[in-house]
Short mmCIF file of C-alpha atoms in Angstrom, two decimals:
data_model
loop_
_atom_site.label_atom_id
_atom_site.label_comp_id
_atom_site.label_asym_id
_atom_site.label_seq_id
_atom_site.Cartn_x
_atom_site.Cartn_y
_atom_site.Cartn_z
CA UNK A 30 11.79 194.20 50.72
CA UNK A 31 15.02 193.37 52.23
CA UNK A 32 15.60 189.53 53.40
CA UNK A 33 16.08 190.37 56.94
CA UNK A 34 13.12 192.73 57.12
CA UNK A 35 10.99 189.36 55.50
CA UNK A 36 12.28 187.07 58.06
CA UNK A 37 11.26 189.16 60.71
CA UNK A 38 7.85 189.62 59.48
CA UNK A 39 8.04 186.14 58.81
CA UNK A 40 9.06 185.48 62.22
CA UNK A 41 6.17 187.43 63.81
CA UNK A 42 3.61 186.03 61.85
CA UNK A 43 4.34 182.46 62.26
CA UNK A 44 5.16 181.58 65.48
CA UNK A 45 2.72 179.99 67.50
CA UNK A 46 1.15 183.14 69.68
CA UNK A 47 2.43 181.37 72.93
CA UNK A 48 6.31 182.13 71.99
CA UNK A 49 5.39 185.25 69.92
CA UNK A 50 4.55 187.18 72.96
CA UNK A 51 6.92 189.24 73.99
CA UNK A 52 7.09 190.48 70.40
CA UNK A 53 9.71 189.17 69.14
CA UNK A 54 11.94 191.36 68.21
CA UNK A 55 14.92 192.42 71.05
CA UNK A 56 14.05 196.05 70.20
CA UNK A 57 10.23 195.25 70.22
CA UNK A 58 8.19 198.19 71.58
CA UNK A 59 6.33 197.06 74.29
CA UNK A 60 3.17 199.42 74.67
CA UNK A 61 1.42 199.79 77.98
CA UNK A 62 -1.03 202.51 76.86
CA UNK A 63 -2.94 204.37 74.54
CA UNK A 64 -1.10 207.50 74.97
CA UNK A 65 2.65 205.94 74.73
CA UNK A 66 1.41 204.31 71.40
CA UNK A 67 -0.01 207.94 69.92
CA UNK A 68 3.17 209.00 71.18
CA UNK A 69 5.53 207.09 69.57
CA UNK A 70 3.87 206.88 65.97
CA UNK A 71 3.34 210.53 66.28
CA UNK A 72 7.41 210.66 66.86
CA UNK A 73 8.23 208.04 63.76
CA UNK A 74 5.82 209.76 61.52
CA UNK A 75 8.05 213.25 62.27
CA UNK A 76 11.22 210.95 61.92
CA UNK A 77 10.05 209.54 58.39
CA UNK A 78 8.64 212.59 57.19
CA UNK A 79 12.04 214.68 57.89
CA UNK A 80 13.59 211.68 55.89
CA UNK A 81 11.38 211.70 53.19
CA UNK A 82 11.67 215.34 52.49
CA UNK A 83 15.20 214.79 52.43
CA UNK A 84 15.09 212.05 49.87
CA UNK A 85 13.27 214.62 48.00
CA UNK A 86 15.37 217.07 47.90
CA UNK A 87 18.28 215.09 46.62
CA UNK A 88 16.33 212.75 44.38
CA UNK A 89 13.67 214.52 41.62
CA UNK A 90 11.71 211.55 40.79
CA UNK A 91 10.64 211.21 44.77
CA UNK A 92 9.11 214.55 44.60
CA UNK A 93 5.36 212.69 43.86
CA UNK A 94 5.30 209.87 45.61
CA UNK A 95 7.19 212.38 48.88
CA UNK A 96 3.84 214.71 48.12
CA UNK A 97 1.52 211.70 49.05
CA UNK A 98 2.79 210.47 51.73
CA UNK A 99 3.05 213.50 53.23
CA UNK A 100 -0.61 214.22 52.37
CA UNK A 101 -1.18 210.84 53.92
CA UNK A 102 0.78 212.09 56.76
CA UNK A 103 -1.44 214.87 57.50
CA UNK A 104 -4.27 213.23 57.13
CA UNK A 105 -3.56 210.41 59.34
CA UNK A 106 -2.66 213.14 62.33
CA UNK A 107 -5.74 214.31 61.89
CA UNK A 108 -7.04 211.31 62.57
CA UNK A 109 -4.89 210.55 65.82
CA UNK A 110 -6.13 213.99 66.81
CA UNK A 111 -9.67 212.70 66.66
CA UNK A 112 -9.07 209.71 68.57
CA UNK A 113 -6.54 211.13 71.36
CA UNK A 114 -9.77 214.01 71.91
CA UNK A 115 -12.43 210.70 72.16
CA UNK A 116 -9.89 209.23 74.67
CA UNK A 117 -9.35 212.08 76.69
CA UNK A 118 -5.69 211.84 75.87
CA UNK A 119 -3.45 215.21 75.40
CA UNK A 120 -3.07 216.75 72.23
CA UNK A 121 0.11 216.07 70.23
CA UNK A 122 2.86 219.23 70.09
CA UNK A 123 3.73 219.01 66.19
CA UNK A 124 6.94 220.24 66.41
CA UNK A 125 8.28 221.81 63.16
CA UNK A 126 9.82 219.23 60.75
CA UNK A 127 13.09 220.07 59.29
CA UNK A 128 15.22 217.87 56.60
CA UNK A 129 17.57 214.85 57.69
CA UNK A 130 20.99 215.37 57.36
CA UNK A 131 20.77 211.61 55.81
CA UNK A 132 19.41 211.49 52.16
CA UNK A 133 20.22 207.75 51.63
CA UNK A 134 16.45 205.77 50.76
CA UNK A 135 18.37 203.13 52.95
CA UNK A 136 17.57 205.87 56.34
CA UNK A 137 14.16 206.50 54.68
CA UNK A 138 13.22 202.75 54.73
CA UNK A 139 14.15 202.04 58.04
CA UNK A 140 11.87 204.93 59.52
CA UNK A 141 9.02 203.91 57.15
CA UNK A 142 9.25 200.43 58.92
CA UNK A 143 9.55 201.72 62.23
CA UNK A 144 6.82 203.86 61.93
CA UNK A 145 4.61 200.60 60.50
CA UNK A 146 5.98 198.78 63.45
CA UNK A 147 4.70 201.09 65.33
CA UNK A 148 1.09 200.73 64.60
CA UNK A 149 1.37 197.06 64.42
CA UNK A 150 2.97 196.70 67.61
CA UNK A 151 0.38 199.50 69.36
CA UNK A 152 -2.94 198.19 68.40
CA UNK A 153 -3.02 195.76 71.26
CA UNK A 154 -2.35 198.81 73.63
CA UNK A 155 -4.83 200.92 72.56
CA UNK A 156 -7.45 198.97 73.94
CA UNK A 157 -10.13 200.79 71.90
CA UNK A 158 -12.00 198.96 68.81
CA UNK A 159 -12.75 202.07 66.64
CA UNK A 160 -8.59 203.33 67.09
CA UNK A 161 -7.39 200.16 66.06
CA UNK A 162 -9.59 200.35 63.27
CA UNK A 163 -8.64 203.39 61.93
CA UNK A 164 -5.11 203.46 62.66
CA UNK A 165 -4.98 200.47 60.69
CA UNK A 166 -6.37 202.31 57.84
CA UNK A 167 -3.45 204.50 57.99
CA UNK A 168 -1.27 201.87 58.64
CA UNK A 169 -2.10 200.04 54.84
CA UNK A 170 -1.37 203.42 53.51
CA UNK A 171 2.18 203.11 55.49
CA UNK A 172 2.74 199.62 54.88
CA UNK A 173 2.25 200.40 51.19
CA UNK A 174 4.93 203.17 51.33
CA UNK A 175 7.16 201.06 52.86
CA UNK A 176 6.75 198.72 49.81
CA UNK A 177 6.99 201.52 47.09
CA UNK A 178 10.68 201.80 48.76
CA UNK A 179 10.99 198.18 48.84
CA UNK A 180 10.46 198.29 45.27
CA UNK A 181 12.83 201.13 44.56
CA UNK A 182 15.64 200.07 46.40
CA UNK A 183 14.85 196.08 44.86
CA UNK A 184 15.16 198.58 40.88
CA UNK A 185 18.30 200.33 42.32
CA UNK A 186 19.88 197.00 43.43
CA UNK A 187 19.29 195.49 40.12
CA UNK A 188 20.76 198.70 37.91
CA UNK A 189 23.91 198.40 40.31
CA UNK B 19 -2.50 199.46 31.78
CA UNK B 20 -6.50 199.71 32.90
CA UNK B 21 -7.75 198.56 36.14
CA UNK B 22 -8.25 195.07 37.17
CA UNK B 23 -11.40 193.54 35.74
CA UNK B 24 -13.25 194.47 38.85
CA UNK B 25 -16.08 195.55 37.49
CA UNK B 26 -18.93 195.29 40.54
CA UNK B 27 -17.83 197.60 43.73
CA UNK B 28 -14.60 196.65 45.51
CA UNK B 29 -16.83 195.99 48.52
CA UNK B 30 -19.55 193.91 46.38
CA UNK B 31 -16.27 192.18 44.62
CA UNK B 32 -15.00 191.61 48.04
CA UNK B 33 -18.02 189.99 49.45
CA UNK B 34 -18.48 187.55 46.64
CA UNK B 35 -14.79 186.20 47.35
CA UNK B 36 -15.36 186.02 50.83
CA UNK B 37 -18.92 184.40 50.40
CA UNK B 38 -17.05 181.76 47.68
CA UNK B 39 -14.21 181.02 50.10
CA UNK B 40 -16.54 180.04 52.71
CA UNK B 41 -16.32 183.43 55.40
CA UNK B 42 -19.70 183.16 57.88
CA UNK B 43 -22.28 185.28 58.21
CA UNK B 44 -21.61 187.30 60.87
CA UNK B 45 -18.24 188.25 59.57
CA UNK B 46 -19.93 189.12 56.25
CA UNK B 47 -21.44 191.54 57.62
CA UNK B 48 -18.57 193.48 58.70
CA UNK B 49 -17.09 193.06 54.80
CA UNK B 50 -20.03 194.31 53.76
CA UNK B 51 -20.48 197.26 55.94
CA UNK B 52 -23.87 196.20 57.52
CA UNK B 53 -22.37 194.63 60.82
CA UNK B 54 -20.37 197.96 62.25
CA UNK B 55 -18.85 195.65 65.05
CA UNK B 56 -19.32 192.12 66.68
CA UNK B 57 -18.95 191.38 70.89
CA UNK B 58 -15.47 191.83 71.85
CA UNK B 59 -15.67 187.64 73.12
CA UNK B 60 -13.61 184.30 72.07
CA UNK B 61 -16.85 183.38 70.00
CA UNK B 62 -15.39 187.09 67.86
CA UNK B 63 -12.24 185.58 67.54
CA UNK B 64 -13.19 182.40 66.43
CA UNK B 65 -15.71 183.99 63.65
CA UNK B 66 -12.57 186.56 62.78
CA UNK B 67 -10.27 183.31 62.39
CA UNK B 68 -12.57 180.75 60.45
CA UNK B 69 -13.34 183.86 57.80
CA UNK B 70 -9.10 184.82 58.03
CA UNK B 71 -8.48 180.86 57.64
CA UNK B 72 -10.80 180.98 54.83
CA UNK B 73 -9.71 183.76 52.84
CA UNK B 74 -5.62 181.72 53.10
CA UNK B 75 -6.80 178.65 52.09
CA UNK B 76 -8.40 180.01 48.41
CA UNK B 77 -5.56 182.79 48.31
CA UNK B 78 -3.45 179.34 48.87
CA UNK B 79 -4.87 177.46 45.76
CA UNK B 80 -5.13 180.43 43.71
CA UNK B 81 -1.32 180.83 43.62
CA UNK B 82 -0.72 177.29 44.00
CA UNK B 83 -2.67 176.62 40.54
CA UNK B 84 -1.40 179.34 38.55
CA UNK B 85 2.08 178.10 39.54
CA UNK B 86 1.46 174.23 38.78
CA UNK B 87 0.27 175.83 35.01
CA UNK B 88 3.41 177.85 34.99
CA UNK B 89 1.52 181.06 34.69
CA UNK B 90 4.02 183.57 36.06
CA UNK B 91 6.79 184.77 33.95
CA UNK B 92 10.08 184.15 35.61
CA UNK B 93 10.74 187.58 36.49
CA UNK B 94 8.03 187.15 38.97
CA UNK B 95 7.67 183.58 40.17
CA UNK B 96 9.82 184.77 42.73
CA UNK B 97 7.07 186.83 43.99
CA UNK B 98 4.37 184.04 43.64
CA UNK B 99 6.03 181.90 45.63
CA UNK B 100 7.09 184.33 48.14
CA UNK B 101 3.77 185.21 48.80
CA UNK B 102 2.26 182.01 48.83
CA UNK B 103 4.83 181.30 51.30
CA UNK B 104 3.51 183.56 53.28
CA UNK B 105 -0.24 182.88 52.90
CA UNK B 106 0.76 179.31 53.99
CA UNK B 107 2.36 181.37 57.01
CA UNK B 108 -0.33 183.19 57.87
CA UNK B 109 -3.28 180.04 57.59
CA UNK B 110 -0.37 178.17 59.85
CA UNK B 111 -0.10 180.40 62.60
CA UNK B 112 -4.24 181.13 62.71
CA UNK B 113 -4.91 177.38 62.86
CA UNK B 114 -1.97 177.25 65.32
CA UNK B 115 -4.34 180.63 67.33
CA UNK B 116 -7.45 178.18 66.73
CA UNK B 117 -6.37 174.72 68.07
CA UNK B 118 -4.49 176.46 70.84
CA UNK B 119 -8.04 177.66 72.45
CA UNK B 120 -9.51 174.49 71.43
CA UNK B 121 -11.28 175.92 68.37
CA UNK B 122 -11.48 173.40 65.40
CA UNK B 123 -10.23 175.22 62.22
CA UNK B 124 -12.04 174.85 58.90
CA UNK B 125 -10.80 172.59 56.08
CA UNK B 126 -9.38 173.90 52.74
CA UNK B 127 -12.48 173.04 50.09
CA UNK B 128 -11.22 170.25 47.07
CA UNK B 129 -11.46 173.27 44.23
CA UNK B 130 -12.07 177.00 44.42
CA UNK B 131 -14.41 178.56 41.70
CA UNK B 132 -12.08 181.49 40.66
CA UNK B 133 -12.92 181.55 36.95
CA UNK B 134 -10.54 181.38 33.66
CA UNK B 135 -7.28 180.93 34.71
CA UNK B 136 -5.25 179.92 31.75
CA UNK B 137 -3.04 182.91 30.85
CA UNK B 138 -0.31 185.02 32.46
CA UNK B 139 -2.59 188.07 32.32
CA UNK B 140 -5.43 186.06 34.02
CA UNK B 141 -2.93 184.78 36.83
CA UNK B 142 -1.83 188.13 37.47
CA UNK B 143 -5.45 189.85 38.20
CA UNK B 144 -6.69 186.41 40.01
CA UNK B 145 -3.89 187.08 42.69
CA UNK B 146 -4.35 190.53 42.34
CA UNK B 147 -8.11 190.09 43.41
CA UNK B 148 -7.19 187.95 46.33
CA UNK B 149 -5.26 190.30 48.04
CA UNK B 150 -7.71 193.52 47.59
CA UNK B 151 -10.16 190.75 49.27
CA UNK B 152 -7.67 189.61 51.72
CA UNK B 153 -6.59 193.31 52.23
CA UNK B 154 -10.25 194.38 52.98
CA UNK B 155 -11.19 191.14 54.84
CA UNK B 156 -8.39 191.62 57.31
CA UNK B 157 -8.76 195.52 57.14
CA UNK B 158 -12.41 195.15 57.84
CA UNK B 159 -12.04 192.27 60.80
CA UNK B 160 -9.16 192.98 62.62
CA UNK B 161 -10.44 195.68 65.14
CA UNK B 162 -12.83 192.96 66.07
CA UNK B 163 -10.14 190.88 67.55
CA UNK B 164 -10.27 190.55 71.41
CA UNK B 165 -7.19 189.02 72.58
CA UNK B 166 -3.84 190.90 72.04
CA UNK B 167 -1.72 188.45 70.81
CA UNK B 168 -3.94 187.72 68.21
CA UNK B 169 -4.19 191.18 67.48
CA UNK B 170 -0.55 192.06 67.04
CA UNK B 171 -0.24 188.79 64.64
CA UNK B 172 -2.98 189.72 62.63
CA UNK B 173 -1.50 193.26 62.18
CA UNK B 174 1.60 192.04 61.11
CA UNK B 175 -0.09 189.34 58.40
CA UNK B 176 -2.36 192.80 57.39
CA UNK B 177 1.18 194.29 56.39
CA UNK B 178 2.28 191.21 54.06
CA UNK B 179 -1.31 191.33 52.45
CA UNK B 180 -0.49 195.16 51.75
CA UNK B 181 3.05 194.00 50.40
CA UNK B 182 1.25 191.52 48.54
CA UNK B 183 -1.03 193.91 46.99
CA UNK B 184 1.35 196.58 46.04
CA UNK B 185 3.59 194.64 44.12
CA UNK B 186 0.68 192.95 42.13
CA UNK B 187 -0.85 196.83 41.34
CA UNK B 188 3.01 197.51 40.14
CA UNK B 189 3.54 194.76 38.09
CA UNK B 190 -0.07 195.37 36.45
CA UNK B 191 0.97 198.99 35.96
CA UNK B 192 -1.53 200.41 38.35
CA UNK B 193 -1.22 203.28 40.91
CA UNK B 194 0.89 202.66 43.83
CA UNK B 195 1.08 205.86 44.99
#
C-alpha cells in the first residue's frame, strides 16, 4: 500500500469525528442520497473493471486474480440490483465495458481505491441498515483487491 | 501451506475471541448470527463501540507481545508494527467517538488468554486470528451504527482490518484471491 494512500486512511480513521466531518479528503465525495451513492460505485466498478481487463491483457499472471474480481464484480451488481429494486431506486444502465487505453497496475490501483472509497464514503448516505450491510460485504472483497495490488506493486518495487 | 489452525467454525472461532476480549451480549448476538439487528439508538452505538474498543485492545496486546518476544522475522516487523499502529488508531479514535457523547470507554484487561505464543509460526496465526475476528466483528456490527460520522470511520477502520488480513493470509501462503 502506498505511503500516501496509508496516511490518508490513517488520516480518516483517527481524527476525532468532530474535524473528520467533511471527509477529509479535498476530493471527498460527499453523498446526499441513496441513488447518487449506487450511482457512483456502479460508475468506479465499470472504471476498475475496464482497467483490470486491461492489466490482463498485457500482463499473463493477472489473468486469475482479473477472473475473480470480475466474478466478484458481477456478483456484487447483482446485489446493488437487489437493493436499488427494495428502495424503489432506478435500475442501473450497464453500459458495455471496453479495455483502458492505460495498462499500468499504477491506473488499476487508483480505480480499485476509488471504487473502495466509494462504498466507504456512501454508507452514511444510504440511510438503509440492510444496504450498508451488504455493500460492505462487497466492499471487504474490494478492499482485499485493492491489497492484492498493494502487494504486487510493494513485489514489483522491490525487483526494481 | 494449510489453513490457520481454526479448527471450530469461523463464526464459533469468532465468538470465542469476541466473548474472551470482553464484547457484550447484545453485540454477541449479531457475531453470532442470532441478533439479525439492534435499535438504530446511541445505546447501539455505544454497544457497537465497547465490543469495537474491545476487539483493539486484545488485537493491541496480541501484536504488542509477539513483538516484545521478537516473534516476527524482519521481513515483516514492518507489517506488525504497521498494523498495530493502526489498531492503536482505530481504539484512539472510538474512545475519542465514546468520550465525545459522554460514553465511558472500557479499559484494556492486564493479560489476554490467547494461548502458546512462543514461535514465529504461532505469532503469525495469533494475528492472523485477530483480524478474521476483527474482520467479522466489524463486518457483522457496522450496519448497526446510527450516526454517520461514526459510520464512515468505522468503514474506513473495516478497510485496514481487510488490509490487515490479506497480508497475514499472504504471508501464511493462503488464498488471497
Amino acid at each position: 500500500m502506498s505511503p500516501d494512500r496509508r496516511r490518508l486512511l490513517k488520516t480518516v480513521a483517527l481524527a476525532p469525528l468532530a474535524l473528520a466531518l467533511p471527509a477529509p479528503r479535498a476530493e471527498a465525495a460527499d453523498y446526499v442520497s441513496a441513488g447518487q451513492v449506487f450511482d457512483a460505485i456502479d460508475g468506479f466498478e465499470a472504471e476498475a473493471a475496464s482497467r483490470l481487463r486491461r492489466v490482463a491483457k498485457e500482463r499473463g499472471g493477472a489473468r486469475t486474480f482479473v477472473q475473480r474480481a470480475l466474478a466478484d464484480h458481477e456478483r456484487h451488481r447483482a446485489v446493488r440490483a437487489r437493493h436499488r429494486r427494495r428502495l424503489g431506486l432506478p435500475a442501473y444502465a450497464l453500459k458495455s465495458i471496453s479495455e483502458a487505453p492505460d495498462p499500468s497496475l499504477d491506473g488499476l490501483r487508483a480505480a480499485q481505491e476509488a471504487l473502495v472509497y466509494a462504498h466507504a464514503e456512501g454508507f452514511p448516505a444510504l440511510g438503509d441498515s440492510l444496504a450498508v450491510h451488504d455493500l460492505m460485504a462487497n466492499m471487504v472483497d474490494l478492499a482485499r483487491h485493492l491489497t492484492v495490488l498493494d502487494l504486487w506493486l510493494e513485489k514489483e518495487q522491490a525487483r526494481g | 501451506m494449510a489453513e490457520p489452525r481454526v479448527v471450530v467454525p469461523r463464526r464459533d472461532f469468532v465468538y470465542r475471541l469476541a466473548v474472551a476480549a470482553g464484547v457484550s451480549a447484545p453485540v454477541l448476538g449479531l457475531i453470532d448470527g442470532t441478533v439479525s439487528a439492534m435499535p438504530k439508538s446511541e445505546e447501539t452505538d455505544f454497544a457497537v463501540l465497547e465490543a469495537s474498543l474491545a476487539l483493539e485492545h486484545e488485537a493491541i496486546w496480541t501484536y504488542d507481545a509477539a513483538l516484545a518476544r521478537n516473534l516476527f522475522p524482519a521481513g515483516l516487523r514492518p507489517y506488525a508494527e504497521e498494523f498495530v499502529g493502526d489498531h492503536k488508531g482505530h481504539r484512539d479514535t472510538q474512545i475519542a467517538v465514546m468520550e465525545e457523547r459522554g460514553g465511558r470507554p472500557p479499559d484494556a484487561y492486564a493479560t489476554y488468554d490467547i494461548g502458546r505464543l512462543a514461535s514465529q509460526e504461532d505469532a503469525l496465526h495469533k494475528c492472523l486470528e485477530i483480524e478474521i475476528a476483527a474482520q467479522d466483528a466489524y463486518l457483522a456490527v457496522n450496519s448497526q451504527i446510527r450516526t454517520k460520522d461514526y459510520l464512515l470511520s468505522a468503514a474506513f477502520i473495516l478497510v485496514d482490518e481487510v488490509r490487515h488480513l490479506t497480508v497475514w493470509r499472504r504471508v501464511l501462503g493462503l488464498k488471497i484471491y
